[in-house]
């Protein structure tokens, strides 16, 4: 089976009703990145940061995967598919994708403030206990925090994502403005002969030398078109 790697960003979940970050009306117009998405912001005002992610987490049961998520999952009938996502929602998994690498963490998980990437400290939150409060403790006794990669923190999954990217026979990029590194740098690992498809209604700054086919549509309509293209000769 040929291997497909799908790199997704906030635009992938836009049609499910989750705001993107940098479009007009996006999350970074309503909140300061420095306050809610950096380790310094968390140290300065942990309650503000916990509340920001509690609010986003409470949105999850209210939204559903969009057609685009479902079609990414449907690719698995024909290809060996790995999804590399910058999204912290669980919509790829809920749509049926079986191999998902979350570069920026997962909203439904919590971890320790002292050792956030220690696997023994990571726990899955439940619908009954979704919120993280000041005073909630991780297994090591430190304050429980969201399992989210903030700006200025290491991105432990980047190596695995780079290795997958190197092996791709086909590479698909959906709904990311390619502003945030190291995720945006993953294209450098894609072999020069690998066809690359971009699904995004807008132009995105493309710094890699790779040629790509731009399907200038939203995630769902774009995936309809691409799935047809990628399965017609099978
Ligand atoms: P952005 O908000 O920067 O970019 C969203 C992209 O999705 C843009 O290129 C839009 O044109 C596109 N888009 C909008 N609607 C779409 C639709 N219906 N279908 C397809 N594409 C659509 O989001 P990201 O690139 O994901 O990190 O942002 C990367 C990281 O920056 C996030 O993971 C987050 C943020 O700060 C952290 O919080 C660490």
PDB file of C-alpha atoms and ligand atoms in Angstrom:
ATOM      1  CA  UNK A   1       0.000   0.000   0.000  1.00  0.00           C
ATOM      2  CA  UNK A   2       1.272   3.462  -0.819  1.00  0.00           C
ATOM      3  CA  UNK A   3       1.784   5.824   2.078  1.00  0.00           C
ATOM      4  CA  UNK A   4      -0.045   9.123   2.479  1.00  0.00           C
ATOM      5  CA  UNK A   5       0.811  11.712   5.112  1.00  0.00           C
ATOM      6  CA  UNK A   6      -1.822  14.383   5.784  1.00  0.00           C
ATOM      7  CA  UNK A   7      -0.634  17.514   7.617  1.00  0.00           C
ATOM      8  CA  UNK A   8      -3.599  19.379   9.075  1.00  0.00           C
ATOM      9  CA  UNK A   9      -4.193  22.689  10.843  1.00  0.00           C
ATOM     10  CA  UNK A  10      -7.086  24.652  12.263  1.00  0.00           C
ATOM     11  CA  UNK A  11      -8.794  25.013   8.842  1.00  0.00           C
ATOM     12  CA  UNK A  12      -9.417  21.251   8.929  1.00  0.00           C
ATOM     13  CA  UNK A  13     -11.834  21.730  11.829  1.00  0.00           C
ATOM     14  CA  UNK A  14     -13.296  25.089  10.729  1.00  0.00           C
ATOM     15  CA  UNK A  15     -16.311  23.423   9.091  1.00  0.00           C
ATOM     16  CA  UNK A  16     -16.973  21.574  12.363  1.00  0.00           C
ATOM     17  CA  UNK A  17     -17.406  24.984  13.990  1.00  0.00           C
ATOM     18  CA  UNK A  18     -14.039  25.359  15.735  1.00  0.00           C
ATOM     19  CA  UNK A  19     -12.410  28.767  15.187  1.00  0.00           C
ATOM     20  CA  UNK A  20      -9.093  28.984  13.407  1.00  0.00           C
ATOM     21  CA  UNK A  21      -6.321  31.136  14.915  1.00  0.00           C
ATOM     22  CA  UNK A  22      -5.305  33.660  12.288  1.00  0.00           C
ATOM     23  CA  UNK A  23      -8.384  34.148  10.067  1.00  0.00           C
ATOM     24  CA  UNK A  24     -10.464  37.253  10.820  1.00  0.00           C
ATOM     25  CA  UNK A  25     -12.470  36.563  13.969  1.00  0.00           C
ATOM     26  CA  UNK A  26      -9.925  33.838  14.828  1.00  0.00           C
ATOM     27  CA  UNK A  27      -8.829  32.936  18.352  1.00  0.00           C
ATOM     28  CA  UNK A  28      -5.689  35.106  18.279  1.00  0.00           C
ATOM     29  CA  UNK A  29      -7.839  38.192  17.696  1.00  0.00           C
ATOM     30  CA  UNK A  30      -9.745  37.461  20.885  1.00  0.00           C
ATOM     31  CA  UNK A  31      -6.886  36.327  23.130  1.00  0.00           C
ATOM     32  CA  UNK A  32      -3.249  37.326  23.394  1.00  0.00           C
ATOM     33  CA  UNK A  33      -0.997  34.409  22.440  1.00  0.00           C
ATOM     34  CA  UNK A  34       1.491  35.540  25.132  1.00  0.00           C
ATOM     35  CA  UNK A  35      -1.209  35.231  27.801  1.00  0.00           C
ATOM     36  CA  UNK A  36      -2.781  31.874  26.953  1.00  0.00           C
ATOM     37  CA  UNK A  37      -0.343  29.919  24.816  1.00  0.00           C
ATOM     38  CA  UNK A  38       3.110  30.395  26.321  1.00  0.00           C
ATOM     39  CA  UNK A  39       4.761  28.837  29.352  1.00  0.00           C
ATOM     40  CA  UNK A  40       5.447  32.373  30.662  1.00  0.00           C
ATOM     41  CA  UNK A  41       1.733  33.204  30.449  1.00  0.00           C
ATOM     42  CA  UNK A  42       0.918  30.041  32.372  1.00  0.00           C
ATOM     43  CA  UNK A  43       3.400  30.857  35.136  1.00  0.00           C
ATOM     44  CA  UNK A  44       2.070  34.437  35.333  1.00  0.00           C
ATOM     45  CA  UNK A  45      -1.615  33.566  35.461  1.00  0.00           C
ATOM     46  CA  UNK A  46      -2.322  29.832  35.546  1.00  0.00           C
ATOM     47  CA  UNK A  47      -6.054  30.274  36.183  1.00  0.00           C
ATOM     48  CA  UNK A  48      -6.512  32.343  33.019  1.00  0.00           C
ATOM     49  CA  UNK A  49      -4.754  29.659  30.978  1.00  0.00           C
ATOM     50  CA  UNK A  50      -6.636  26.749  32.598  1.00  0.00           C
ATOM     51  CA  UNK A  51      -9.937  28.569  31.975  1.00  0.00           C
ATOM     52  CA  UNK A  52      -9.044  29.238  28.315  1.00  0.00           C
ATOM     53  CA  UNK A  53      -8.448  25.539  27.665  1.00  0.00           C
ATOM     54  CA  UNK A  54     -11.417  24.477  29.851  1.00  0.00           C
ATOM     55  CA  UNK A  55     -13.628  26.595  27.617  1.00  0.00           C
ATOM     56  CA  UNK A  56     -12.167  25.102  24.453  1.00  0.00           C
ATOM     57  CA  UNK A  57     -12.463  21.577  25.854  1.00  0.00           C
ATOM     58  CA  UNK A  58     -16.142  22.089  26.706  1.00  0.00           C
ATOM     59  CA  UNK A  59     -16.727  22.856  23.028  1.00  0.00           C
ATOM     60  CA  UNK A  60     -15.600  19.380  21.950  1.00  0.00           C
ATOM     61  CA  UNK A  61     -18.721  17.351  22.822  1.00  0.00           C
ATOM     62  CA  UNK A  62     -20.769  19.996  21.004  1.00  0.00           C
ATOM     63  CA  UNK A  63     -18.997  19.591  17.649  1.00  0.00           C
ATOM     64  CA  UNK A  64     -18.733  16.739  15.168  1.00  0.00           C
ATOM     65  CA  UNK A  65     -16.160  15.737  12.546  1.00  0.00           C
ATOM     66  CA  UNK A  66     -16.875  17.401   9.194  1.00  0.00           C
ATOM     67  CA  UNK A  67     -17.031  15.635   5.816  1.00  0.00           C
ATOM     68  CA  UNK A  68     -13.361  16.511   5.347  1.00  0.00           C
ATOM     69  CA  UNK A  69     -12.334  14.557   8.476  1.00  0.00           C
ATOM     70  CA  UNK A  70     -14.467  11.636   7.285  1.00  0.00           C
ATOM     71  CA  UNK A  71     -12.838  11.617   3.851  1.00  0.00           C
ATOM     72  CA  UNK A  72      -9.340  11.737   5.358  1.00  0.00           C
ATOM     73  CA  UNK A  73     -10.356   8.648   7.354  1.00  0.00           C
ATOM     74  CA  UNK A  74     -11.814   7.067   4.175  1.00  0.00           C
ATOM     75  CA  UNK A  75      -8.376   7.296   2.504  1.00  0.00           C
ATOM     76  CA  UNK A  76      -7.373   4.395   4.766  1.00  0.00           C
ATOM     77  CA  UNK A  77      -9.398   2.039   2.558  1.00  0.00           C
ATOM     78  CA  UNK A  78      -6.882   2.644  -0.220  1.00  0.00           C
ATOM     79  CA  UNK A  79      -3.680   3.890   1.409  1.00  0.00           C
ATOM     80  CA  UNK A  80      -1.514   3.582   4.498  1.00  0.00           C
ATOM     81  CA  UNK A  81      -2.398   6.958   6.040  1.00  0.00           C
ATOM     82  CA  UNK A  82      -0.731   8.902   8.845  1.00  0.00           C
ATOM     83  CA  UNK A  83      -2.337  12.155   9.959  1.00  0.00           C
ATOM     84  CA  UNK A  84       0.030  14.736  11.445  1.00  0.00           C
ATOM     85  CA  UNK A  85      -2.127  17.383  13.037  1.00  0.00           C
ATOM     86  CA  UNK A  86      -1.464  20.686  14.747  1.00  0.00           C
ATOM     87  CA  UNK A  87      -5.007  20.522  16.098  1.00  0.00           C
ATOM     88  CA  UNK A  88      -5.682  19.691  19.724  1.00  0.00           C
ATOM     89  CA  UNK A  89      -9.240  18.509  19.097  1.00  0.00           C
ATOM     90  CA  UNK A  90     -10.081  14.806  18.654  1.00  0.00           C
ATOM     91  CA  UNK A  91     -12.070  15.098  15.421  1.00  0.00           C
ATOM     92  CA  UNK A  92      -9.694  13.019  13.265  1.00  0.00           C
ATOM     93  CA  UNK A  93      -9.966  10.126  15.734  1.00  0.00           C
ATOM     94  CA  UNK A  94     -13.728  10.499  15.988  1.00  0.00           C
ATOM     95  CA  UNK A  95     -13.980  10.409  12.188  1.00  0.00           C
ATOM     96  CA  UNK A  96     -12.129   7.074  12.195  1.00  0.00           C
ATOM     97  CA  UNK A  97      -8.492   7.932  11.412  1.00  0.00           C
ATOM     98  CA  UNK A  98      -6.370   5.300  13.148  1.00  0.00           C
ATOM     99  CA  UNK A  99      -2.891   6.868  13.045  1.00  0.00           C
ATOM    100  CA  UNK A 100      -2.886  10.454  14.306  1.00  0.00           C
ATOM    101  CA  UNK A 101       0.197  12.320  15.545  1.00  0.00           C
ATOM    102  CA  UNK A 102      -0.777  15.377  17.599  1.00  0.00           C
ATOM    103  CA  UNK A 103       2.128  17.813  17.309  1.00  0.00           C
ATOM    104  CA  UNK A 104       0.660  20.426  19.664  1.00  0.00           C
ATOM    105  CA  UNK A 105      -0.923  18.147  22.243  1.00  0.00           C
ATOM    106  CA  UNK A 106      -4.468  17.060  22.944  1.00  0.00           C
ATOM    107  CA  UNK A 107      -7.262  18.959  24.673  1.00  0.00           C
ATOM    108  CA  UNK A 108      -8.697  15.806  26.233  1.00  0.00           C
ATOM    109  CA  UNK A 109      -5.433  15.063  28.048  1.00  0.00           C
ATOM    110  CA  UNK A 110      -3.828  16.618  31.105  1.00  0.00           C
ATOM    111  CA  UNK A 111      -0.325  16.362  32.495  1.00  0.00           C
ATOM    112  CA  UNK A 112       2.030  17.534  35.207  1.00  0.00           C
ATOM    113  CA  UNK A 113       3.441  21.055  35.365  1.00  0.00           C
ATOM    114  CA  UNK A 114       6.788  19.646  36.551  1.00  0.00           C
ATOM    115  CA  UNK A 115       7.306  17.019  33.806  1.00  0.00           C
ATOM    116  CA  UNK A 116       4.748  17.625  31.059  1.00  0.00           C
ATOM    117  CA  UNK A 117       6.185  15.100  28.606  1.00  0.00           C
ATOM    118  CA  UNK A 118       6.709  12.246  31.048  1.00  0.00           C
ATOM    119  CA  UNK A 119       4.300   9.571  29.778  1.00  0.00           C
ATOM    120  CA  UNK A 120       3.543   8.416  33.326  1.00  0.00           C
ATOM    121  CA  UNK A 121       2.116  11.869  34.102  1.00  0.00           C
ATOM    122  CA  UNK A 122      -0.238  12.123  31.137  1.00  0.00           C
ATOM    123  CA  UNK A 123      -3.885  11.316  31.843  1.00  0.00           C
ATOM    124  CA  UNK A 124      -7.029  11.353  29.737  1.00  0.00           C
ATOM    125  CA  UNK A 125      -9.841  13.604  30.940  1.00  0.00           C
ATOM    126  CA  UNK A 126     -13.431  12.359  30.798  1.00  0.00           C
ATOM    127  CA  UNK A 127     -16.639  14.110  29.804  1.00  0.00           C
ATOM    128  CA  UNK A 128     -17.642  14.002  33.496  1.00  0.00           C
ATOM    129  CA  UNK A 129     -14.353  15.598  34.661  1.00  0.00           C
ATOM    130  CA  UNK A 130     -13.410  17.892  31.818  1.00  0.00           C
ATOM    131  CA  UNK A 131     -12.215  20.985  33.618  1.00  0.00           C
ATOM    132  CA  UNK A 132      -8.793  21.464  35.181  1.00  0.00           C
ATOM    133  CA  UNK A 133      -8.828  23.656  38.307  1.00  0.00           C
ATOM    134  CA  UNK A 134      -6.139  25.303  40.379  1.00  0.00           C
ATOM    135  CA  UNK A 135      -5.261  22.758  43.075  1.00  0.00           C
ATOM    136  CA  UNK A 136      -5.859  19.681  40.860  1.00  0.00           C
ATOM    137  CA  UNK A 137      -2.735  17.562  41.127  1.00  0.00           C
ATOM    138  CA  UNK A 138      -0.855  15.336  38.668  1.00  0.00           C
ATOM    139  CA  UNK A 139       0.534  11.983  39.845  1.00  0.00           C
ATOM    140  CA  UNK A 140       3.825  13.673  40.843  1.00  0.00           C
ATOM    141  CA  UNK A 141       1.992  16.142  43.087  1.00  0.00           C
ATOM    142  CA  UNK A 142       2.537  19.207  40.884  1.00  0.00           C
ATOM    143  CA  UNK A 143      -0.333  21.307  39.487  1.00  0.00           C
ATOM    144  CA  UNK A 144      -2.240  19.519  36.708  1.00  0.00           C
ATOM    145  CA  UNK A 145      -2.022  21.391  33.381  1.00  0.00           C
ATOM    146  CA  UNK A 146      -3.399  20.925  29.875  1.00  0.00           C
ATOM    147  CA  UNK A 147      -1.405  18.536  27.654  1.00  0.00           C
ATOM    148  CA  UNK A 148      -0.801  21.296  25.137  1.00  0.00           C
ATOM    149  CA  UNK A 149       2.493  22.349  23.560  1.00  0.00           C
ATOM    150  CA  UNK A 150       2.837  26.074  24.208  1.00  0.00           C
ATOM    151  CA  UNK A 151       5.031  28.489  22.307  1.00  0.00           C
ATOM    152  CA  UNK A 152       8.565  28.220  23.626  1.00  0.00           C
ATOM    153  CA  UNK A 153       8.162  24.550  24.552  1.00  0.00           C
ATOM    154  CA  UNK A 154       9.708  21.520  22.898  1.00  0.00           C
ATOM    155  CA  UNK A 155       7.641  19.656  20.298  1.00  0.00           C
ATOM    156  CA  UNK A 156       8.455  16.047  21.214  1.00  0.00           C
ATOM    157  CA  UNK A 157       6.454  14.492  18.373  1.00  0.00           C
ATOM    158  CA  UNK A 158       8.263  16.399  15.636  1.00  0.00           C
ATOM    159  CA  UNK A 159      10.836  13.661  15.005  1.00  0.00           C
ATOM    160  CA  UNK A 160       8.191  11.005  14.490  1.00  0.00           C
ATOM    161  CA  UNK A 161       6.305  13.383  12.184  1.00  0.00           C
ATOM    162  CA  UNK A 162       9.488  14.101  10.204  1.00  0.00           C
ATOM    163  CA  UNK A 163      10.198  10.376   9.808  1.00  0.00           C
ATOM    164  CA  UNK A 164       6.671   9.775   8.542  1.00  0.00           C
ATOM    165  CA  UNK A 165       6.970  12.745   6.162  1.00  0.00           C
ATOM    166  CA  UNK A 166      10.165  11.306   4.664  1.00  0.00           C
ATOM    167  CA  UNK A 167       8.366   8.036   3.866  1.00  0.00           C
ATOM    168  CA  UNK A 168       5.332   9.622   2.205  1.00  0.00           C
ATOM    169  CA  UNK A 169       4.473   8.661  -1.392  1.00  0.00           C
ATOM    170  CA  UNK A 170       1.813  11.377  -1.418  1.00  0.00           C
ATOM    171  CA  UNK A 171       1.664  14.429   0.897  1.00  0.00           C
ATOM    172  CA  UNK A 172      -1.498  16.397   1.658  1.00  0.00           C
ATOM    173  CA  UNK A 173      -1.622  19.720   3.538  1.00  0.00           C
ATOM    174  CA  UNK A 174      -5.044  20.896   4.754  1.00  0.00           C
ATOM    175  CA  UNK A 175      -5.999  24.153   6.493  1.00  0.00           C
ATOM    176  CA  UNK A 176      -2.783  25.462   7.957  1.00  0.00           C
ATOM    177  CA  UNK A 177      -1.314  28.914   7.421  1.00  0.00           C
ATOM    178  CA  UNK A 178       2.193  27.360   7.814  1.00  0.00           C
ATOM    179  CA  UNK A 179       3.152  30.113  10.247  1.00  0.00           C
ATOM    180  CA  UNK A 180       4.197  27.954  13.153  1.00  0.00           C
ATOM    181  CA  UNK A 181       7.479  26.039  13.297  1.00  0.00           C
ATOM    182  CA  UNK A 182       8.631  23.335  13.534  1.00  0.00           C
ATOM    183  CA  UNK A 183       5.347  22.025  12.032  1.00  0.00           C
ATOM    184  CA  UNK A 184       5.630  24.261   8.949  1.00  0.00           C
ATOM    185  CA  UNK A 185       9.156  22.893   8.344  1.00  0.00           C
ATOM    186  CA  UNK A 186       7.934  19.317   7.892  1.00  0.00           C
ATOM    187  CA  UNK A 187       7.647  19.856   4.130  1.00  0.00           C
ATOM    188  CA  UNK A 188      11.428  19.947   3.984  1.00  0.00           C
ATOM    189  CA  UNK A 189      11.444  16.244   4.839  1.00  0.00           C
ATOM    190  CA  UNK A 190       9.169  15.283   1.966  1.00  0.00           C
ATOM    191  CA  UNK A 191      11.032  13.626  -0.919  1.00  0.00           C
ATOM    192  CA  UNK A 192      11.385  15.892  -3.979  1.00  0.00           C
ATOM    193  CA  UNK A 193       9.455  13.489  -6.259  1.00  0.00           C
ATOM    194  CA  UNK A 194       6.515  13.106  -3.842  1.00  0.00           C
ATOM    195  CA  UNK A 195       3.366  14.819  -5.144  1.00  0.00           C
ATOM    196  CA  UNK A 196       2.104  17.460  -2.697  1.00  0.00           C
ATOM    197  CA  UNK A 197      -1.513  18.691  -2.552  1.00  0.00           C
ATOM    198  CA  UNK A 198      -2.670  21.764  -0.632  1.00  0.00           C
ATOM    199  CA  UNK A 199      -6.330  22.168   0.337  1.00  0.00           C
ATOM    200  CA  UNK A 200      -7.024  25.704   1.560  1.00  0.00           C
ATOM    201  CA  UNK A 201      -9.493  28.356   0.328  1.00  0.00           C
ATOM    202  CA  UNK A 202      -6.688  30.937   0.562  1.00  0.00           C
ATOM    203  CA  UNK A 203      -3.106  31.204  -0.636  1.00  0.00           C
ATOM    204  CA  UNK A 204      -0.602  30.262   2.049  1.00  0.00           C
ATOM    205  CA  UNK A 205       3.038  31.351   2.315  1.00  0.00           C
ATOM    206  CA  UNK A 206       4.942  28.451   0.797  1.00  0.00           C
ATOM    207  CA  UNK A 207       8.600  28.487   1.783  1.00  0.00           C
ATOM    208  CA  UNK A 208       9.527  24.945   0.796  1.00  0.00           C
ATOM    209  CA  UNK A 209      10.876  24.469  -2.716  1.00  0.00           C
ATOM    210  CA  UNK A 210       8.312  21.739  -3.334  1.00  0.00           C
ATOM    211  CA  UNK A 211       5.890  22.117  -6.239  1.00  0.00           C
ATOM    212  CA  UNK A 212       2.314  21.578  -5.143  1.00  0.00           C
ATOM    213  CA  UNK A 213      -1.191  21.362  -6.515  1.00  0.00           C
ATOM    214  CA  UNK A 214      -3.464  23.881  -4.812  1.00  0.00           C
ATOM    215  CA  UNK A 215      -7.097  22.798  -4.464  1.00  0.00           C
ATOM    216  CA  UNK A 216      -8.522  26.167  -3.519  1.00  0.00           C
ATOM    217  CA  UNK A 217     -11.513  24.932  -1.550  1.00  0.00           C
ATOM    218  CA  UNK A 218     -12.565  24.249   2.019  1.00  0.00           C
ATOM    219  CA  UNK A 219     -11.553  21.001   3.708  1.00  0.00           C
ATOM    220  CA  UNK A 220     -14.719  19.046   2.844  1.00  0.00           C
ATOM    221  CA  UNK A 221     -15.131  20.087  -0.798  1.00  0.00           C
ATOM    222  CA  UNK A 222     -11.360  19.893  -1.288  1.00  0.00           C
ATOM    223  CA  UNK A 223     -11.163  16.353   0.094  1.00  0.00           C
ATOM    224  CA  UNK A 224     -14.108  15.260  -2.110  1.00  0.00           C
ATOM    225  CA  UNK A 225     -12.114  16.404  -5.153  1.00  0.00           C
ATOM    226  CA  UNK A 226      -8.834  14.925  -3.971  1.00  0.00           C
ATOM    227  CA  UNK A 227     -10.260  11.549  -2.903  1.00  0.00           C
ATOM    228  CA  UNK A 228     -11.713  11.135  -6.365  1.00  0.00           C
ATOM    229  CA  UNK A 229      -8.374  12.009  -7.946  1.00  0.00           C
ATOM    230  CA  UNK A 230      -6.406   9.646  -5.692  1.00  0.00           C
ATOM    231  CA  UNK A 231      -8.706   6.657  -6.134  1.00  0.00           C
ATOM    232  CA  UNK A 232      -9.732   6.856  -9.800  1.00  0.00           C
ATOM    233  CA  UNK A 233      -6.869   4.689 -11.107  1.00  0.00           C
ATOM    234  CA  UNK A 234      -6.786   2.163  -8.259  1.00  0.00           C
TER     235      UNK A 234
HETATM  236  P1  LIG B   1      -4.237  29.241  11.272  1.00  0.00           P
HETATM  237  O1  LIG B   1      -5.436  29.875  11.905  1.00  0.00           O
HETATM  238  O2  LIG B   1      -2.954  29.979  11.337  1.00  0.00           O
HETATM  239  O3  LIG B   1      -4.524  28.936   9.740  1.00  0.00           O
HETATM  240  C1  LIG B   1      -5.734  28.359   9.339  1.00  0.00           C
HETATM  241  C2  LIG B   1      -5.686  28.053   7.864  1.00  0.00           C
HETATM  242  O4  LIG B   1      -6.890  27.371   7.540  1.00  0.00           O
HETATM  243  C3  LIG B   1      -5.590  29.280   6.947  1.00  0.00           C
HETATM  244  O5  LIG B   1      -4.642  29.051   5.918  1.00  0.00           O
HETATM  245  C4  LIG B   1      -7.014  29.376   6.377  1.00  0.00           C
HETATM  246  O6  LIG B   1      -7.037  29.931   5.039  1.00  0.00           O
HETATM  247  C5  LIG B   1      -7.420  27.921   6.345  1.00  0.00           C
HETATM  248  N1  LIG B   1      -8.873  27.676   6.352  1.00  0.00           N
HETATM  249  C6  LIG B   1      -9.876  28.455   6.842  1.00  0.00           C
HETATM  250  N2  LIG B   1     -11.062  27.876   6.664  1.00  0.00           N
HETATM  251  C7  LIG B   1     -10.826  26.687   6.041  1.00  0.00           C
HETATM  252  C8  LIG B   1     -11.659  25.601   5.576  1.00  0.00           C
HETATM  253  N3  LIG B   1     -12.979  25.625   5.738  1.00  0.00           N
HETATM  254  N4  LIG B   1     -11.049  24.540   4.995  1.00  0.00           N
HETATM  255  C9  LIG B   1      -9.718  24.499   4.820  1.00  0.00           C
HETATM  256  N5  LIG B   1      -8.886  25.486   5.233  1.00  0.00           N
HETATM  257  C10 LIG B   1      -9.426  26.559   5.839  1.00  0.00           C
HETATM  258  O7  LIG B   1      -4.109  27.772  11.942  1.00  0.00           O
HETATM  259  P2  LIG B   1      -2.859  26.782  11.994  1.00  0.00           P
HETATM  260  O8  LIG B   1      -1.985  26.916  10.800  1.00  0.00           O
HETATM  261  O9  LIG B   1      -3.401  25.447  12.345  1.00  0.00           O
HETATM  262  O10 LIG B   1      -0.605  26.389  17.970  1.00  0.00           O
HETATM  263  O11 LIG B   1      -2.088  27.336  13.246  1.00  0.00           O
HETATM  264  C11 LIG B   1      -0.948  26.648  13.691  1.00  0.00           C
HETATM  265  C12 LIG B   1      -0.784  26.758  15.181  1.00  0.00           C
HETATM  266  O12 LIG B   1      -0.865  28.134  15.570  1.00  0.00           O
HETATM  267  C13 LIG B   1      -1.880  26.120  15.989  1.00  0.00           C
HETATM  268  O13 LIG B   1      -1.700  24.727  16.170  1.00  0.00           O
HETATM  269  C14 LIG B   1      -1.789  26.831  17.299  1.00  0.00           C
HETATM  270  C15 LIG B   1      -1.652  28.242  16.774  1.00  0.00           C
HETATM  271  O14 LIG B   1      -1.031  29.157  17.580  1.00  0.00           O
HETATM  272  C16 LIG B   1      -0.519  26.482  19.299  1.00  0.00           C
HETATM  273  O15 LIG B   1      -1.409  26.913  20.010  1.00  0.00           O
HETATM  274  C17 LIG B   1       0.795  25.994  19.812  1.00  0.00           C
END
